[in-house]
Short mmCIF file of C-alpha atoms in Angstrom, two decimals:
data_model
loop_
_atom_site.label_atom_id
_atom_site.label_comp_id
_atom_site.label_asym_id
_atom_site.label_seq_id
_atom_site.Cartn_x
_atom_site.Cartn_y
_atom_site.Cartn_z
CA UNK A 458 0.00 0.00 0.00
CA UNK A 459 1.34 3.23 -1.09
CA UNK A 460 2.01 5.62 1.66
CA UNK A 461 1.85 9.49 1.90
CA UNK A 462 4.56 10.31 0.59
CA UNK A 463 4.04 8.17 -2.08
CA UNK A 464 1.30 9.41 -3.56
CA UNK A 465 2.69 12.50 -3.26
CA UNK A 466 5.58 11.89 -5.16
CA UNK A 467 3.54 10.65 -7.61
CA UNK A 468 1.58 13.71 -7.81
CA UNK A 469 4.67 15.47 -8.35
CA UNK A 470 6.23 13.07 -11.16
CA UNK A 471 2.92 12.82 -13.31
CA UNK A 472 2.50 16.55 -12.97
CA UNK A 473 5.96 17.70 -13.06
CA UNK A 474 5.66 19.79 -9.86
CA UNK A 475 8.57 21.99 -8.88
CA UNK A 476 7.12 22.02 -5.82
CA UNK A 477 4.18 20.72 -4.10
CA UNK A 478 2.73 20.69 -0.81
CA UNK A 479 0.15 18.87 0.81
CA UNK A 480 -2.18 17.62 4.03
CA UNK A 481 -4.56 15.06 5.00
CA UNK A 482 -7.07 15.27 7.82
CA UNK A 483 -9.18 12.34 8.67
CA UNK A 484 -12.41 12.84 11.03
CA UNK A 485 -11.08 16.18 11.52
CA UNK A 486 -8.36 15.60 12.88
CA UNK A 487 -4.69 16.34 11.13
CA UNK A 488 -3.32 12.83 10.04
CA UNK A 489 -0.04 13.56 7.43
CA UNK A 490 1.46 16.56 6.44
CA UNK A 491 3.97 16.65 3.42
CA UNK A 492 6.15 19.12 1.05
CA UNK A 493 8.55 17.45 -2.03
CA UNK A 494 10.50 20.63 -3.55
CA UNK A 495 13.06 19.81 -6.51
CA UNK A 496 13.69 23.66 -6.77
CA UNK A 497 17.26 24.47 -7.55
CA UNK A 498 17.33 28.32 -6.16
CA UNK A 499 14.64 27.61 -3.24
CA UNK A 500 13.18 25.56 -0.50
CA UNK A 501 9.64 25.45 0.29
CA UNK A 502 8.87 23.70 3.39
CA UNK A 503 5.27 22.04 4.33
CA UNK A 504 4.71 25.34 6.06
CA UNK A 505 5.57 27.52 3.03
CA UNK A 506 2.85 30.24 2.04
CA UNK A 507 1.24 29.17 -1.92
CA UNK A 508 -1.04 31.21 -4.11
CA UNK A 509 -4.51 29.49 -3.32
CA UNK A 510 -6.41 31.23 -6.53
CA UNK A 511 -9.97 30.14 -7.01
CA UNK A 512 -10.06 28.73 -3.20
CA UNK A 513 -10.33 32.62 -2.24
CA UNK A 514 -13.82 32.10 -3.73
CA UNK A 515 -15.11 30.14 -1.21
CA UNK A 516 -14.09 32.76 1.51
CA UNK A 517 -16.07 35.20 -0.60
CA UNK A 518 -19.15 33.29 -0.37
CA UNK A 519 -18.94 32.56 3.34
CA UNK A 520 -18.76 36.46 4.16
CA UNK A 521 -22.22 37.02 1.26
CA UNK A 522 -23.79 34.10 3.44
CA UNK A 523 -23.15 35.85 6.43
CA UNK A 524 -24.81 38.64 5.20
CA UNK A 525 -27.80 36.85 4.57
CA UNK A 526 -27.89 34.90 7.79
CA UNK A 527 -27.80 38.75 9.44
CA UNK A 528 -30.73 39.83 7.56
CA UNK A 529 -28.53 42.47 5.50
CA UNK A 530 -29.50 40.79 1.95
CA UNK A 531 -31.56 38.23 0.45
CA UNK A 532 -29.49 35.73 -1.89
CA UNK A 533 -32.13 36.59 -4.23
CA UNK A 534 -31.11 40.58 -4.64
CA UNK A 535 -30.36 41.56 -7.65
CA UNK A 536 -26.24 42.80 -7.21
CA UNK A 537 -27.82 46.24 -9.01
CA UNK A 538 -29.02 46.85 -5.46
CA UNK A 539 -25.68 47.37 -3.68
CA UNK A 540 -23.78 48.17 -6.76
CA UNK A 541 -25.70 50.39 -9.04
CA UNK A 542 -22.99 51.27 -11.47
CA UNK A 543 -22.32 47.62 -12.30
CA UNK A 544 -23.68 46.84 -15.93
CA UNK A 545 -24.90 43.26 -14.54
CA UNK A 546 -27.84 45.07 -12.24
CA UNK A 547 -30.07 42.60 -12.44
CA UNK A 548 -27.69 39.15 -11.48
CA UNK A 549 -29.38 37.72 -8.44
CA UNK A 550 -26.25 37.31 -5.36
CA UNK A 551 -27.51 33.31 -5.60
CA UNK A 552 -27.02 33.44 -9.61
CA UNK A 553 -23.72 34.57 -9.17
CA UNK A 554 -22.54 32.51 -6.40
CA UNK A 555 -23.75 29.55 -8.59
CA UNK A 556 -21.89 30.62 -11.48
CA UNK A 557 -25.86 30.70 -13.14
CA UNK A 558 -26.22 34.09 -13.89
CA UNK A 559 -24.67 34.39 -17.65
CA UNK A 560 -21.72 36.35 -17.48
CA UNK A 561 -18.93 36.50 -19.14
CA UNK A 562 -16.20 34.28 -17.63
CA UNK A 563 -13.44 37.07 -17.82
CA UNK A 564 -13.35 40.44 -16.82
CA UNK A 565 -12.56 42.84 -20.41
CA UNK A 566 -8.73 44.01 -20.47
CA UNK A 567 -5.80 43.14 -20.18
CA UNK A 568 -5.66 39.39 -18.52
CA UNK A 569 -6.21 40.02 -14.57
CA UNK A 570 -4.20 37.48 -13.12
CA UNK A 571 -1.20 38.61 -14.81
CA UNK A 572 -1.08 42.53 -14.30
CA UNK A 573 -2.10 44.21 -11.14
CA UNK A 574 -5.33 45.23 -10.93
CA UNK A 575 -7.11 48.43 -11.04
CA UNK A 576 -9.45 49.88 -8.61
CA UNK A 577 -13.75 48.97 -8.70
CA UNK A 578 -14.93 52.65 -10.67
CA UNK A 579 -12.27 51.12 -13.55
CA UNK A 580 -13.96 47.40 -13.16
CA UNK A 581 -17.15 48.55 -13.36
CA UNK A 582 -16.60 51.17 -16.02
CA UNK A 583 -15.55 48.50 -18.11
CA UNK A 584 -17.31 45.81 -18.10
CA UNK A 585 -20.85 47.45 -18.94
CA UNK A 586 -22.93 44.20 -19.51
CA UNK A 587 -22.21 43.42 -22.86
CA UNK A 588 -19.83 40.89 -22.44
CA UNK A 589 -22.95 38.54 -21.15
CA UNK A 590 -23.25 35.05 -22.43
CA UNK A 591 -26.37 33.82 -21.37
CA UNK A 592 -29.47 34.47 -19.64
CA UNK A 593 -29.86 34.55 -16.21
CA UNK A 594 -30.38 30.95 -15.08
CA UNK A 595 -29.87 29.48 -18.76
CA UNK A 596 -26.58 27.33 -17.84
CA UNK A 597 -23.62 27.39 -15.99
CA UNK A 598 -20.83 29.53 -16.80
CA UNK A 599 -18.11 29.99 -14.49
CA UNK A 600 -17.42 33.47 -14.11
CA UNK A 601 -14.37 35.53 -11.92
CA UNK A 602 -15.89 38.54 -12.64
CA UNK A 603 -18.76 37.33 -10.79
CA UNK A 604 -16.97 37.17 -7.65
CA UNK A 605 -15.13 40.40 -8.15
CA UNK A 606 -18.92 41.91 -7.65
CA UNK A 607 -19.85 39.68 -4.74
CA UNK A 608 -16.23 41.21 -3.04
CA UNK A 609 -18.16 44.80 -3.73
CA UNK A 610 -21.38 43.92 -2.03
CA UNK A 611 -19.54 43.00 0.66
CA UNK A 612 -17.28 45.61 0.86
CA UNK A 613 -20.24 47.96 0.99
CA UNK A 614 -22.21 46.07 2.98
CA UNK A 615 -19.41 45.92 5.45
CA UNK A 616 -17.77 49.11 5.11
CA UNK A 617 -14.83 48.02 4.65
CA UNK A 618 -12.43 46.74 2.25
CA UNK A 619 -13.19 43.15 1.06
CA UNK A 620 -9.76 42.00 2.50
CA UNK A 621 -10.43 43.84 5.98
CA UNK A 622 -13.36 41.64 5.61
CA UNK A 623 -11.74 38.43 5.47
CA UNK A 624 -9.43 39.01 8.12
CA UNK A 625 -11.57 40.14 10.71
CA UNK A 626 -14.47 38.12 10.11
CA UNK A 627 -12.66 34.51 9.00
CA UNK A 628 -8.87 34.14 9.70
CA UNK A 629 -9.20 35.52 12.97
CA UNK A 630 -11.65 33.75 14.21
CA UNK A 631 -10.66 30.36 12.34
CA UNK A 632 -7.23 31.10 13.60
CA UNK A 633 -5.49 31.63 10.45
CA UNK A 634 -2.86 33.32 10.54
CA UNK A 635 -0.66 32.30 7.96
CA UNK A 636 -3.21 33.37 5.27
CA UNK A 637 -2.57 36.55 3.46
CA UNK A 638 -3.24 38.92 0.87
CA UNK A 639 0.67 39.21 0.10
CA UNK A 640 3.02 36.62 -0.13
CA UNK A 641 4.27 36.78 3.15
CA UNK A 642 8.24 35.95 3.26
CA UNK A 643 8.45 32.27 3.64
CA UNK A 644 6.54 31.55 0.19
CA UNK A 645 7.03 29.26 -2.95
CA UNK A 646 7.67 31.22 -6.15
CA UNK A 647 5.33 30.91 -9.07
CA UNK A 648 6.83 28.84 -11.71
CA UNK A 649 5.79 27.68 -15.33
CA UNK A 650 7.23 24.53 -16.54
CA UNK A 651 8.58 24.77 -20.46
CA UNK A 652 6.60 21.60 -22.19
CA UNK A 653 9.35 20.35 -24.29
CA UNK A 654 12.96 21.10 -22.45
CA UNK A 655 11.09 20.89 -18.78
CA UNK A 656 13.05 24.18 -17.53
CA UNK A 657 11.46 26.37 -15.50
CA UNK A 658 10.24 30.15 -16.13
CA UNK A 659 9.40 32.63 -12.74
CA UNK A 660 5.42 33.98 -12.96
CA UNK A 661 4.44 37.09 -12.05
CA UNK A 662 2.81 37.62 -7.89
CA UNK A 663 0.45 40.37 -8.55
CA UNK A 664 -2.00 42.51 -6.28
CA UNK A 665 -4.97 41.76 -8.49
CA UNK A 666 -7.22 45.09 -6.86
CA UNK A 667 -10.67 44.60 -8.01
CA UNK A 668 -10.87 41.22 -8.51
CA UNK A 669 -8.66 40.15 -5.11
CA UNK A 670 -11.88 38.57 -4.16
CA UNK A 671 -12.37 35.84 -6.96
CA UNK A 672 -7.97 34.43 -6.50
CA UNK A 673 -6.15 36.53 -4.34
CA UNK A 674 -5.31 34.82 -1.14
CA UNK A 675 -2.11 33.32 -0.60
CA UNK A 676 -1.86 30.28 2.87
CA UNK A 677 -0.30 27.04 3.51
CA UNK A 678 -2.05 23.74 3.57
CA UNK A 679 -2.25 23.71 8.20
CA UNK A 680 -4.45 26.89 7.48
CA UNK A 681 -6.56 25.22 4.24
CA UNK A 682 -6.94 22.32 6.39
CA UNK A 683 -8.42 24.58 9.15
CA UNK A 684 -10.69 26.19 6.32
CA UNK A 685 -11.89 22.87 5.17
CA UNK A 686 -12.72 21.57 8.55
CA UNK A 687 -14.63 24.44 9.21
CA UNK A 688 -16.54 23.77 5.56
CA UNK A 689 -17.50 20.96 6.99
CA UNK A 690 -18.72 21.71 10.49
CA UNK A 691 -19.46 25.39 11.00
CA UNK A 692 -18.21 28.04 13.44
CA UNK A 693 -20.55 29.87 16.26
CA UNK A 694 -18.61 33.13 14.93
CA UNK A 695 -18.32 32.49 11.56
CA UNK A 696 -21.25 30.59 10.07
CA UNK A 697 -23.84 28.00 11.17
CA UNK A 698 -23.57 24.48 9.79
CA UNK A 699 -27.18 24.50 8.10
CA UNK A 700 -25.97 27.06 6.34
CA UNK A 701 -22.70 25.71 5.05
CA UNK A 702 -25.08 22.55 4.35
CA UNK A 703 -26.99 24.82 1.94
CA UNK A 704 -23.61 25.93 0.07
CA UNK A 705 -22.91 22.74 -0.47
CA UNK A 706 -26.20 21.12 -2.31
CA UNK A 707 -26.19 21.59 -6.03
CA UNK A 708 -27.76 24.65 -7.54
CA UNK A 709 -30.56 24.39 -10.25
CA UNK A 710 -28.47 24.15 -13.94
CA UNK A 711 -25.30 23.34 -11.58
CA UNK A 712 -24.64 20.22 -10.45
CA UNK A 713 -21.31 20.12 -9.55
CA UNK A 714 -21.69 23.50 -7.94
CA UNK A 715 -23.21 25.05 -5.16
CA UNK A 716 -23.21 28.52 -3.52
CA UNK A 717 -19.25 28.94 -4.10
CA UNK A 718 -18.75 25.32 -3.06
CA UNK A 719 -17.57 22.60 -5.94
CA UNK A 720 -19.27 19.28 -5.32
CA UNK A 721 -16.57 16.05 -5.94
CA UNK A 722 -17.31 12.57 -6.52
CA UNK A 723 -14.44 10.64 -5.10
CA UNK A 724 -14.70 7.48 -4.81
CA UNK A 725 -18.69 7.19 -4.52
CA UNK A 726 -18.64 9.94 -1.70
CA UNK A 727 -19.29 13.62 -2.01
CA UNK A 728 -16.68 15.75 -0.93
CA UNK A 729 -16.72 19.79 -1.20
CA UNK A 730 -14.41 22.43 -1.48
CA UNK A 731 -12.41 24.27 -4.55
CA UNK A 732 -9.78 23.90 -6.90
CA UNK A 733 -7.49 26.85 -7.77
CA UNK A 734 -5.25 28.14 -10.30
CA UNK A 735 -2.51 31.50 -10.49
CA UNK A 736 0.08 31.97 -12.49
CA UNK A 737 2.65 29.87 -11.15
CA UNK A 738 0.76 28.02 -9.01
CA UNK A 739 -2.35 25.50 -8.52
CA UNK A 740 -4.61 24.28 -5.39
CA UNK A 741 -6.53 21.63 -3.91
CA UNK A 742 -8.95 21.45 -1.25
CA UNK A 743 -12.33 19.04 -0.88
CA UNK A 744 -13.40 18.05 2.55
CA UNK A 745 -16.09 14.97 3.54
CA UNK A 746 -18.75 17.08 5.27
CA UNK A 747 -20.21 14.03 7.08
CA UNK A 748 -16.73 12.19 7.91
CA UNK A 749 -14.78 15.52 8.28
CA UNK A 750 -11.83 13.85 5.93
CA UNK A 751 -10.31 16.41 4.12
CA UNK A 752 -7.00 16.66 1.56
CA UNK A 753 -5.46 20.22 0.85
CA UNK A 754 -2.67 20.60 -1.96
CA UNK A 755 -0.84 23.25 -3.28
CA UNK A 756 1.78 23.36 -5.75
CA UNK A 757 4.11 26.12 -7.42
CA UNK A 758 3.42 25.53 -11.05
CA UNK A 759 1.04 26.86 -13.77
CA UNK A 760 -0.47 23.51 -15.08
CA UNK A 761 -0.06 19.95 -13.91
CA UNK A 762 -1.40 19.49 -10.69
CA UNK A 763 -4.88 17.98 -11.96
CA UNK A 764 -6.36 19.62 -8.72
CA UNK A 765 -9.66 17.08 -8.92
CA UNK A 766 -8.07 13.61 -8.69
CA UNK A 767 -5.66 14.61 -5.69
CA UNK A 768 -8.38 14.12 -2.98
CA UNK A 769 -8.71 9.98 -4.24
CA UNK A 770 -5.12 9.95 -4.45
CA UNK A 771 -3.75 11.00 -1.39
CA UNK A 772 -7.43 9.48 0.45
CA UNK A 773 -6.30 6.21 -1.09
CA UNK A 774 -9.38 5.99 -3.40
CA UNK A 775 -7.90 5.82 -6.29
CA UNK A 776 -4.16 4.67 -7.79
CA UNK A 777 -1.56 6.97 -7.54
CA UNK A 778 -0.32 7.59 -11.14
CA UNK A 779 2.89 5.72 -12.35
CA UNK A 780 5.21 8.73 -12.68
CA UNK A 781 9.05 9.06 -11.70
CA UNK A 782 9.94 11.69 -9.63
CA UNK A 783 10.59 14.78 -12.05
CA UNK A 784 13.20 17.50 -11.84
CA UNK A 785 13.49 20.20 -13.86
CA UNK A 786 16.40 20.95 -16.75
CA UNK A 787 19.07 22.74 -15.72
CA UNK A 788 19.70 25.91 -17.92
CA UNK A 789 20.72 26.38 -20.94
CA UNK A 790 19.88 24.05 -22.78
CA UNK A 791 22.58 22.32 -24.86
CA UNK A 792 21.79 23.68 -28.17
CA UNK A 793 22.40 20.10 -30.12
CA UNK A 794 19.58 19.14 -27.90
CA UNK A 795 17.39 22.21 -28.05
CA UNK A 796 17.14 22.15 -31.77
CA UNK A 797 15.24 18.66 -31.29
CA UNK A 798 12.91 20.02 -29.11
CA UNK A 799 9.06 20.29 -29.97
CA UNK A 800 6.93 18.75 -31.80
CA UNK A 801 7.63 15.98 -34.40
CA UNK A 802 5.36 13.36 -36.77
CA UNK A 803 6.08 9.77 -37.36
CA UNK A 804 3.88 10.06 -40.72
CA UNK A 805 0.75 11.21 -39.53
CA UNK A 806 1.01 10.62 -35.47
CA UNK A 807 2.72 13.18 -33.47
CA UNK A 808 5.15 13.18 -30.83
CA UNK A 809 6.69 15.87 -28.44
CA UNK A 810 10.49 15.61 -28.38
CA UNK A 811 11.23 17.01 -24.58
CA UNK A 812 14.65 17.06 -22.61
CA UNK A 813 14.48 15.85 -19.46
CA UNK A 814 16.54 13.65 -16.97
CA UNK A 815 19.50 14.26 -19.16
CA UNK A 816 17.43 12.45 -22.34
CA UNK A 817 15.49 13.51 -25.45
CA UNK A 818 12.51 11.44 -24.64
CA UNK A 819 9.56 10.95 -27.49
CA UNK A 820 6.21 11.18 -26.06
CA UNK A 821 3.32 10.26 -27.45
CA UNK A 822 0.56 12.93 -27.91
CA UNK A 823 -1.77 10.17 -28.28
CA UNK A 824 -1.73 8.83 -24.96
CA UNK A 825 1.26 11.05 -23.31
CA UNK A 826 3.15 8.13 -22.91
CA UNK A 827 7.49 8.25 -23.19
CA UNK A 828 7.71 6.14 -26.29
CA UNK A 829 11.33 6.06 -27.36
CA UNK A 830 13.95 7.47 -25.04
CA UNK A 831 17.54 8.60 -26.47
CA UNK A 832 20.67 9.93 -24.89
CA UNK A 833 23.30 11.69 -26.12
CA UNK A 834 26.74 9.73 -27.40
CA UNK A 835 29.81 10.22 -25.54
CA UNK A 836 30.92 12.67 -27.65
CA UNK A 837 28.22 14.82 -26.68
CA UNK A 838 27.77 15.02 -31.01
CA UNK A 839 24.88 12.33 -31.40
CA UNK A 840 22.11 10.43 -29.97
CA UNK A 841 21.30 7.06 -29.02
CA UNK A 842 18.09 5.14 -27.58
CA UNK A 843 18.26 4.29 -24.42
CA UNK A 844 14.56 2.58 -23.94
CA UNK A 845 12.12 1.67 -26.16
CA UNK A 846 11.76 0.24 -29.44
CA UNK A 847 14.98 1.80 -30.75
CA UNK A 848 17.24 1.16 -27.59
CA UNK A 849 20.48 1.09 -29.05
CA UNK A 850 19.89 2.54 -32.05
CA UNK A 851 21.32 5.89 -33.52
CA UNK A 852 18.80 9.01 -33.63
CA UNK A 853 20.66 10.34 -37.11
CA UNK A 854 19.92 14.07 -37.66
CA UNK A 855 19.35 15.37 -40.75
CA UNK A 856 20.07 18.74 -41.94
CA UNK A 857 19.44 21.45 -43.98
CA UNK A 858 21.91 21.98 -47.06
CA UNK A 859 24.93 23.84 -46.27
CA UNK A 860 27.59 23.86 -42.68
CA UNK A 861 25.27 24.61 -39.94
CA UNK A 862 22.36 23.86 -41.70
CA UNK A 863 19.09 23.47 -39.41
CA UNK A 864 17.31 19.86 -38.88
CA UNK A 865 15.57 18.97 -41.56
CA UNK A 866 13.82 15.73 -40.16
CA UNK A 867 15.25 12.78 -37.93
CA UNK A 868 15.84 9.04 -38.37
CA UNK A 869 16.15 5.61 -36.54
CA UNK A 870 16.40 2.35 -38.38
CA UNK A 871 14.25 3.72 -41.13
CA UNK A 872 11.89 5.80 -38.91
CA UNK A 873 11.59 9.35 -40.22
CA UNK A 874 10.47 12.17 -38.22
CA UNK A 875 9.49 15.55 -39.45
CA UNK A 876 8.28 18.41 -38.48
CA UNK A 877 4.81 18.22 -40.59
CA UNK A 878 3.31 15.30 -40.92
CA UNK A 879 4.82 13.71 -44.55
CA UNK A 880 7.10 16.47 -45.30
CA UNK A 881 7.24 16.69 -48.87
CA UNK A 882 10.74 17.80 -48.92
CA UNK A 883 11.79 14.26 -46.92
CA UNK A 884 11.90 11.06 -48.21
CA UNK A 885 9.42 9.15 -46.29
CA UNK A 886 9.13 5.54 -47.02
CA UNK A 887 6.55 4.43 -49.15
CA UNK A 888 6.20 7.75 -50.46
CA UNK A 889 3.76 10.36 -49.64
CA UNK A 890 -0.19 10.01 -49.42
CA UNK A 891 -2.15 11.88 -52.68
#
């Protein structure tokens, strides 16, 4: 049986995780704890500070449920009645919260969570209505800028910034401290992963102003795990259970969505929570309401986490993927190696050529399997497989006409790869298809 750490290293292998951090409660109470970091110029610890992203969102809707419960709103206000100038008056505070209320899923501009953001009058004056997708109710259609209002209505509601908010009315009483708005100075840096030579490229931390309240918050998984605990059972100063029981049932048009809750199937049982994404960075975090198990995960890269199957994995519900442990290409890349990089076709099937582990490995775009493997000759000036069908075999590259010429296509033991599939300029065996 796969332990832990296990299935946390195979989390980090399958998604090729820089870093990644993670917790399990079970019944409530805190069972395992883990961080694996193959960073070369840092060290996150389990205790490290990650962007949570999308997560914020279900702080968000807490604070417009407490609202409610306090007789300040009715879920079914239109948003128009807190924030005139919005060009979305007539949204209903439960259409939004559902993600049911048509709009658009981005906010127009530049892309928000890669600049800072502006102030409300500029979100506001922007986004006019137009952008609208559907009718109210007509589907789901998950929408930031959605939140970003709900952050105003509370804001106004409250008097107070949507951040002051959070802090006074949440963390403090949940006891989270290590949350913040800011990356506070023990933090994992953002990092994207490059697809083909697997080196790694810093993301930007910005202050994303209006729309803080739809993936601002930065914490580390002991604080999630706090959050999801209380998801699951309530707080007499934060919210009642029967009302976190009514965020979590489906919404008409939205089944795997409630009032800012996510609804997860894993493993036959319901579990609730969020996923979230940042540049840089991804998150995790479902809890069992009725056996208070719960699995929080964050991670410091832009894609690869697959933030719904880590509750089965680390909860043991489902296999842990079959991954070695990944580390990322040192830089530069050698530039005999680099020029391979990318993607190639065996005729008509394609494969990405990546660098990684000190090998040019084929994989197939098919299935994303490694199909061939090939390192380079002692003299440094060739290639040779190391694993699959064409271990042993010479990777011969062709050229381009002329000293220095660039690759034309590739070849093992009569297999030709080029960069479109049947290169008419390449002789490709058995000719070329009509």
């Amino acid at each position: 049986m796969p332990t832990y750490d296990d299935r946390l290293a195979a989390l980090q292998g399958a998604g090729r995780l820089p870093s990644v951090s993670a917790a399990v409660a079970l019944g409530g109470d805190p069972a395992w704890r883990g961080c694996l970091s193959v960073l070369p110029d840092a060290e996150p610890d389990v205790d490290s500070a990650y962007r949570i992203g999308s997560i914020t969102k279900t702080l968000t809707a807490v604070l417009v449920l407490q609202l409610r419960d306090e007789g300040a709103l009715s879920l079914d206000d239109a948003v128009g009645r807190f924030v005139p100038e919005t060009g979305y008056r007539d949204a209903t505070l439960r259409d939004l919260l559902a993600h049911t209320a048509g709009l658009q899923s981005e906010p127009v501009g530049p892309w928000w969570e890669r600049v800072d953001g502006g102030d409300v009058g500029a979100l506001l004056a922007a986004n006019d209505g137009s952008g609208r997708v559907a009718t109210a109710g007509e589907y789901y259609h998950y929408s930031n800028l959605g939140y970003a209002l709900l952050g105003e209505v509370v804001a106004r509601l409250r008097g107070q910034s949507w951040w002051a908010a959070v802090r006074e009315r949440l963390l403090v009483p949940l006891g989270m401290g290590a949350t913040s708005y800011h990356p506070p100075a023990a933090h994992a840096p953002g990092r994207s992963v490059d697809h083909f030579a697997h080196t790694l490229t810093a993301e930007p931390h910005t202050d994303t102003g209006a729309m803080a309240p739809a993936g601002q918050l930065w914490s580390t998984v002991e604080d999630l795990l706090r959050w999801a605990d209380f998801l699951a059972t309530g707080h007499p100063d934060v919210l009642a259970p029967a009302t976190l029981a009514e965020m979590a049932e489906p919404a008409p048009r939205a089944d795997a969505y409630g009032l800012g809750l996510r609804l997860l199937d894993v493993g036959g049982r319901t579990m609730v929570g969020h996923t979230g994404s940042m540049p840089g960075f991804q998150a995790s975090l479902f809890v069992d309401r009725s056996t208070r198990d719960a699995v929080v995960a964050l991670t410091n890269a832009t894609t690869g986490l697959q933030p719904e199957r880590v509750p089965g994995v680390l909860l043991g519900e489902v296999a842990p993927p079959d991954a070695r442990r990944w580390q990322p290409s040192p830089r530069p890349v050698p530039g005999e190696v680099a020029e391979l990089l990318g993607l190639w076709f065996w005729g008509n099937t394609a494969f990405a050529f990546e660098w990684t582990g000190g090998e040019v490995v084929a994989r197939d775009l098919r299935t994303a399997e490694p199909h061939e493997r090939f390192v380079r000759d002692r003299s440094g000036e060739g290639f040779t497989g190391s694993e699959g069908y064409h271990r042993g075999e010479r990777l011969v590259v062709h050229r381009e006409p002329g000293t220095g010429g660039a690759v034309r296509y590739l070849e093992c033991a009569t297999f030709v790869y080029t960069r479109t599939p049947y290169d008419p300029r390449v002789p490709v065996p058995g000719g070329h298809p009509a």
